CSV table of C-alpha atoms and ligand atoms in Angstrom, one decimal:
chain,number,residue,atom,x,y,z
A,1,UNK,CA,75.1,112.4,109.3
A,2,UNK,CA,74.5,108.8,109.1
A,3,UNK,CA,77.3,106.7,107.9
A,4,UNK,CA,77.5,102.8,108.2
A,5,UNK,CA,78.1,101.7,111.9
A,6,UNK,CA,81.0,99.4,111.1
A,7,UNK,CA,82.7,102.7,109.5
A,8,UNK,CA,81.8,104.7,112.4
A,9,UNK,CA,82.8,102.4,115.3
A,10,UNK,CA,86.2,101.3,113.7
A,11,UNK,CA,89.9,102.4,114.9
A,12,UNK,CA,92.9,100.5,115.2
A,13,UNK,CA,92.7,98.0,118.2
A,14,UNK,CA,96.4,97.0,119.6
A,15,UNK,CA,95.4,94.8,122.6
A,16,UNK,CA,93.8,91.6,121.7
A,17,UNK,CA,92.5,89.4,124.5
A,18,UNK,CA,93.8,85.6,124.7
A,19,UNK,CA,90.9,84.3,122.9
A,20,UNK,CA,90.7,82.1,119.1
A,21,UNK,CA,88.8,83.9,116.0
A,22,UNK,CA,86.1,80.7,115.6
A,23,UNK,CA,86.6,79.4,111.8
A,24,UNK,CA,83.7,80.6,110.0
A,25,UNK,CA,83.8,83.9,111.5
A,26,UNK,CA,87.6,84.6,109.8
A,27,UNK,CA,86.1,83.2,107.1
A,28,UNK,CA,83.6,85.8,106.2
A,29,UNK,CA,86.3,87.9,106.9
A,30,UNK,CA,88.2,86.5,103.9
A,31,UNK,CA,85.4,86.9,102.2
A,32,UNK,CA,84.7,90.3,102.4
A,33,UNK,CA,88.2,90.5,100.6
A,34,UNK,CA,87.8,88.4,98.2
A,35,UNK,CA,84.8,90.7,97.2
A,36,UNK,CA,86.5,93.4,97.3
A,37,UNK,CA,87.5,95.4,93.7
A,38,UNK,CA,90.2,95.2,91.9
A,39,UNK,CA,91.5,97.2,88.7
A,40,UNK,CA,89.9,94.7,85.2
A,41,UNK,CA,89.0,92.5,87.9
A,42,UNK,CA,92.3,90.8,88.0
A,43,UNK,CA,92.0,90.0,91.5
A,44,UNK,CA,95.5,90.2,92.2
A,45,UNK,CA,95.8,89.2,95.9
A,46,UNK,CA,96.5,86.3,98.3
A,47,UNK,CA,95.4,86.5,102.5
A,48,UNK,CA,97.6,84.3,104.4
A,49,UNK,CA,95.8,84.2,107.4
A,50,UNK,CA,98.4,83.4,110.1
A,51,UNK,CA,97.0,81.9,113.2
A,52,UNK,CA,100.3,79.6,114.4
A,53,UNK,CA,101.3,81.2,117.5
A,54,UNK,CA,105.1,80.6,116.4
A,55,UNK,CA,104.7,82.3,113.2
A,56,UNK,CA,103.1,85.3,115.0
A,57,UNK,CA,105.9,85.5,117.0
A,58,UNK,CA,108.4,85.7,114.2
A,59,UNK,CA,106.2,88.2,112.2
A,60,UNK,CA,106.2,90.4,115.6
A,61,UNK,CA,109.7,89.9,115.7
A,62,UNK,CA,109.9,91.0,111.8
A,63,UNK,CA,107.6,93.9,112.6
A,64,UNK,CA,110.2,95.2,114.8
A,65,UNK,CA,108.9,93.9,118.0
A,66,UNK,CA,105.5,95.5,117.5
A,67,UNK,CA,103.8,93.0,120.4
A,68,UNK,CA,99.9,93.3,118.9
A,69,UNK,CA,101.4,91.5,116.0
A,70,UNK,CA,102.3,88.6,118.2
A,71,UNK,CA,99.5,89.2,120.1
A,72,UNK,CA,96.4,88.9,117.7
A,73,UNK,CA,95.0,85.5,117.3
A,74,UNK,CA,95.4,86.0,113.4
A,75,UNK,CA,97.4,88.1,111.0
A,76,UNK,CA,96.7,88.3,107.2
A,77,UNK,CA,99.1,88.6,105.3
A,78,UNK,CA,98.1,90.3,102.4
A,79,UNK,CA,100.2,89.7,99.2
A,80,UNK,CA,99.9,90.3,95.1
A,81,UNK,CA,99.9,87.7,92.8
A,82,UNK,CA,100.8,90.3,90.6
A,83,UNK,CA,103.3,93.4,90.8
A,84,UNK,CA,103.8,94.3,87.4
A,85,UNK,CA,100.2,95.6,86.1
A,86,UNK,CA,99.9,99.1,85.5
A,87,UNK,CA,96.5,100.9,85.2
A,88,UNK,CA,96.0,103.2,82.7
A,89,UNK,CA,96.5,106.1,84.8
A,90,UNK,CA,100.4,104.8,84.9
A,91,UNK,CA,100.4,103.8,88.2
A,92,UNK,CA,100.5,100.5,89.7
A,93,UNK,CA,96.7,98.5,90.8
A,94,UNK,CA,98.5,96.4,93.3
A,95,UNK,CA,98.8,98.7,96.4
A,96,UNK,CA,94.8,99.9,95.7
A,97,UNK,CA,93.5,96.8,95.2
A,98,UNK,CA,94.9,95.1,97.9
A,99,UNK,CA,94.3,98.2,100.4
A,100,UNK,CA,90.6,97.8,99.3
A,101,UNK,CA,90.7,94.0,100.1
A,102,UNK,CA,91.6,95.5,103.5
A,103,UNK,CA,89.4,97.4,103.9
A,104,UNK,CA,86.6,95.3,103.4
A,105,UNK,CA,87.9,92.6,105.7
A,106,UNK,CA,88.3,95.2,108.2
A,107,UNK,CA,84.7,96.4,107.9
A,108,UNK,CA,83.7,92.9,108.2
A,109,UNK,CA,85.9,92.5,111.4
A,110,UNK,CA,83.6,95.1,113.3
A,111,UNK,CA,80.8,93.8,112.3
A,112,UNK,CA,82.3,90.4,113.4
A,113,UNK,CA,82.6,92.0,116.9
A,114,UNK,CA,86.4,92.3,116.0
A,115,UNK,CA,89.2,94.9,116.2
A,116,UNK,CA,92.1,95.3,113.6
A,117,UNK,CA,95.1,96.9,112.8
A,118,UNK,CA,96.9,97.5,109.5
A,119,UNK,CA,100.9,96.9,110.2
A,120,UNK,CA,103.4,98.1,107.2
A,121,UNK,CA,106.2,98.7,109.7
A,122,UNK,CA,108.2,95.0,108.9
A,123,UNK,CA,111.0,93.9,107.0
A,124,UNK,CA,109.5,92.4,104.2
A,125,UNK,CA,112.3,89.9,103.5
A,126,UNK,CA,111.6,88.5,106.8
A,127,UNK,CA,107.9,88.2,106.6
A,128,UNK,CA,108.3,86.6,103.1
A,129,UNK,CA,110.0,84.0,104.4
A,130,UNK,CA,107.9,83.0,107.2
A,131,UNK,CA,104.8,82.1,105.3
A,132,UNK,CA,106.7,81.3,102.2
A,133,UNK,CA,105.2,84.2,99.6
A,134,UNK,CA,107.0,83.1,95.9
A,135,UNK,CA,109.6,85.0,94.3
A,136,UNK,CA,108.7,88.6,93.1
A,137,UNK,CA,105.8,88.8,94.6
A,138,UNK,CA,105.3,91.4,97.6
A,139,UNK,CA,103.7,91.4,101.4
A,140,UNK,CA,102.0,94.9,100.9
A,141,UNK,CA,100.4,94.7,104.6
A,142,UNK,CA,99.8,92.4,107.5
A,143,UNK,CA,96.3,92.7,109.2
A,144,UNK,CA,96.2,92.1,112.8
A,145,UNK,CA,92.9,90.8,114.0
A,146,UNK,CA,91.1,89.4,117.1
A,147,UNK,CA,89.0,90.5,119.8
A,148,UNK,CA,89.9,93.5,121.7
A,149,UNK,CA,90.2,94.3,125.5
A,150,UNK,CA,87.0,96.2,126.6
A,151,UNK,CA,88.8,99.5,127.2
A,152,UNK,CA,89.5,101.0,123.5
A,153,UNK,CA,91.2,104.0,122.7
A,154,UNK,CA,88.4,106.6,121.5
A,155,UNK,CA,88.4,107.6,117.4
A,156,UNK,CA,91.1,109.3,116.0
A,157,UNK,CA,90.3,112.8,114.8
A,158,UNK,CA,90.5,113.6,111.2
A,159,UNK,CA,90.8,116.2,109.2
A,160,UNK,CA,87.0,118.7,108.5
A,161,UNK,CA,85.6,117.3,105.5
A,162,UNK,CA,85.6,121.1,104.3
A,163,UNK,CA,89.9,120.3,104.5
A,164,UNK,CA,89.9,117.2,103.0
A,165,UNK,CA,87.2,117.3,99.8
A,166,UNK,CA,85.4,120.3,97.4
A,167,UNK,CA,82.9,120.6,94.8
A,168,UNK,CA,84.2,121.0,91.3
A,169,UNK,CA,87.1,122.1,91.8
A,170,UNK,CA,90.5,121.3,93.9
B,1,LIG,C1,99.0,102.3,105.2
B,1,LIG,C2,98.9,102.2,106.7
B,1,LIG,C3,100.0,101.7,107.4
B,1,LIG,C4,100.0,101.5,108.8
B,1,LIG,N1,101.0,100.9,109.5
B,1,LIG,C5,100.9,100.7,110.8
B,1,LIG,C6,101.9,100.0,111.5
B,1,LIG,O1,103.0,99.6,110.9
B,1,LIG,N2,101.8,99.7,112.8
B,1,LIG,C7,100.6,100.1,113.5
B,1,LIG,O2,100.5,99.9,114.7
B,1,LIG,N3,99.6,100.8,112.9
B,1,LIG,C8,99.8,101.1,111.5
B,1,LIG,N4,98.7,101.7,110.9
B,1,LIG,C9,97.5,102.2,111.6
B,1,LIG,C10,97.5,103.7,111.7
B,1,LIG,O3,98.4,104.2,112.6
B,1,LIG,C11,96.1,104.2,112.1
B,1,LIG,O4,95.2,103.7,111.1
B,1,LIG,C12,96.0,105.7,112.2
B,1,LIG,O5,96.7,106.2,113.2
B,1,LIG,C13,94.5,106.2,112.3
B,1,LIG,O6,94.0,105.6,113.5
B,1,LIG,P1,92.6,104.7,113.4
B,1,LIG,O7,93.0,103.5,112.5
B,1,LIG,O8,92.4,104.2,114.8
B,1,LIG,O9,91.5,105.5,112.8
B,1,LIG,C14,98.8,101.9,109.5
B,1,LIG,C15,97.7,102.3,108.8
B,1,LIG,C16,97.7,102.5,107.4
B,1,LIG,C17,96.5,102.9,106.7
């Protein structure tokens, strides 16, 4: 079955090596977020990309010691700019929209040559503080991204697509 490489090749990398993610390369990383959908379009989002090594430390330490967090050269924080839209399905566009953004940027990351890792384990109190997100609005998930060592842990398994999807009915 032929599914796009960067989809393929891409697990969660937790050991980043020593080594600065050049400028334009986060970049196009950012862009690939910014590109991203979003429910009407409303582009509800803001990436802080985090690359001072004294902020990392204090979003590791707010991630309950989790050292990639430290350890990756950059971590986006991924915020709203919006908390309170609902879709009209009821339930809230934030959490999708900004999970898509992630996405993206993480497809974006391996074809950058670059490993990632979604973190949600953090107090968000703390992480709000440290790069300074306004009032009300919400850290939904930090990215950690930068170049892995060479030795990777294989893909995860998943679930048989027979398990996990059907044809016209549930
Ligand atoms: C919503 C979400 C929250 C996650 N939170 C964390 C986290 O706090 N810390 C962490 O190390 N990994 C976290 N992960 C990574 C998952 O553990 C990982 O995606 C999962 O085990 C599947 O492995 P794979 O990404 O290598 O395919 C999270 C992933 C998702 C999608």
């Amino acid at each position: 079955m032929e599914i796009l490489p960067e989809i393929a090749k891409r697990v969660s990398v937790r050991d980043f090596q020593d080594r600065e993610v050049p400028g334009d390369v986060l970049e196009r990383i950012l862009e690939a977020g910014r590109l991203a959908p979003s429910a009407k379009n409303r582009q509800p989002w803001r990436f802080v990309a985090v690359t001072d090594p004294e902020k990392r430390k204090l979003l590791e330490k707010a991630s309950f010691g989790q050292e990639h967090v430290g350890s990756a050269p950059v971590v986006v924080a991924c915020c709203t700019t919006n908390i309170e839209y609902r879709m009209p399905n009821g339930q809230l566009s934030y959490p999708i929209d900004i999970s898509l953004a992630a996405s993206f940027m993480m497809l974006q990351a391996v074809r950058e040559g670059l490993g990632t890792c979604i973190v949600t384990t953090y107090d968000e109190t703390q992480a709000r503080e440290i790069i300074t997100v306004p009032f009300s609005m919400r850290v939904v998930l930090l990215l950690a991204l930068g170049y892995g060592k060479e030795k990777e842990a294989g893909l995860r398994e998943r679930l048989p697509l027979s398990r996990v999807s059907s044809i016209d009915h549930w």
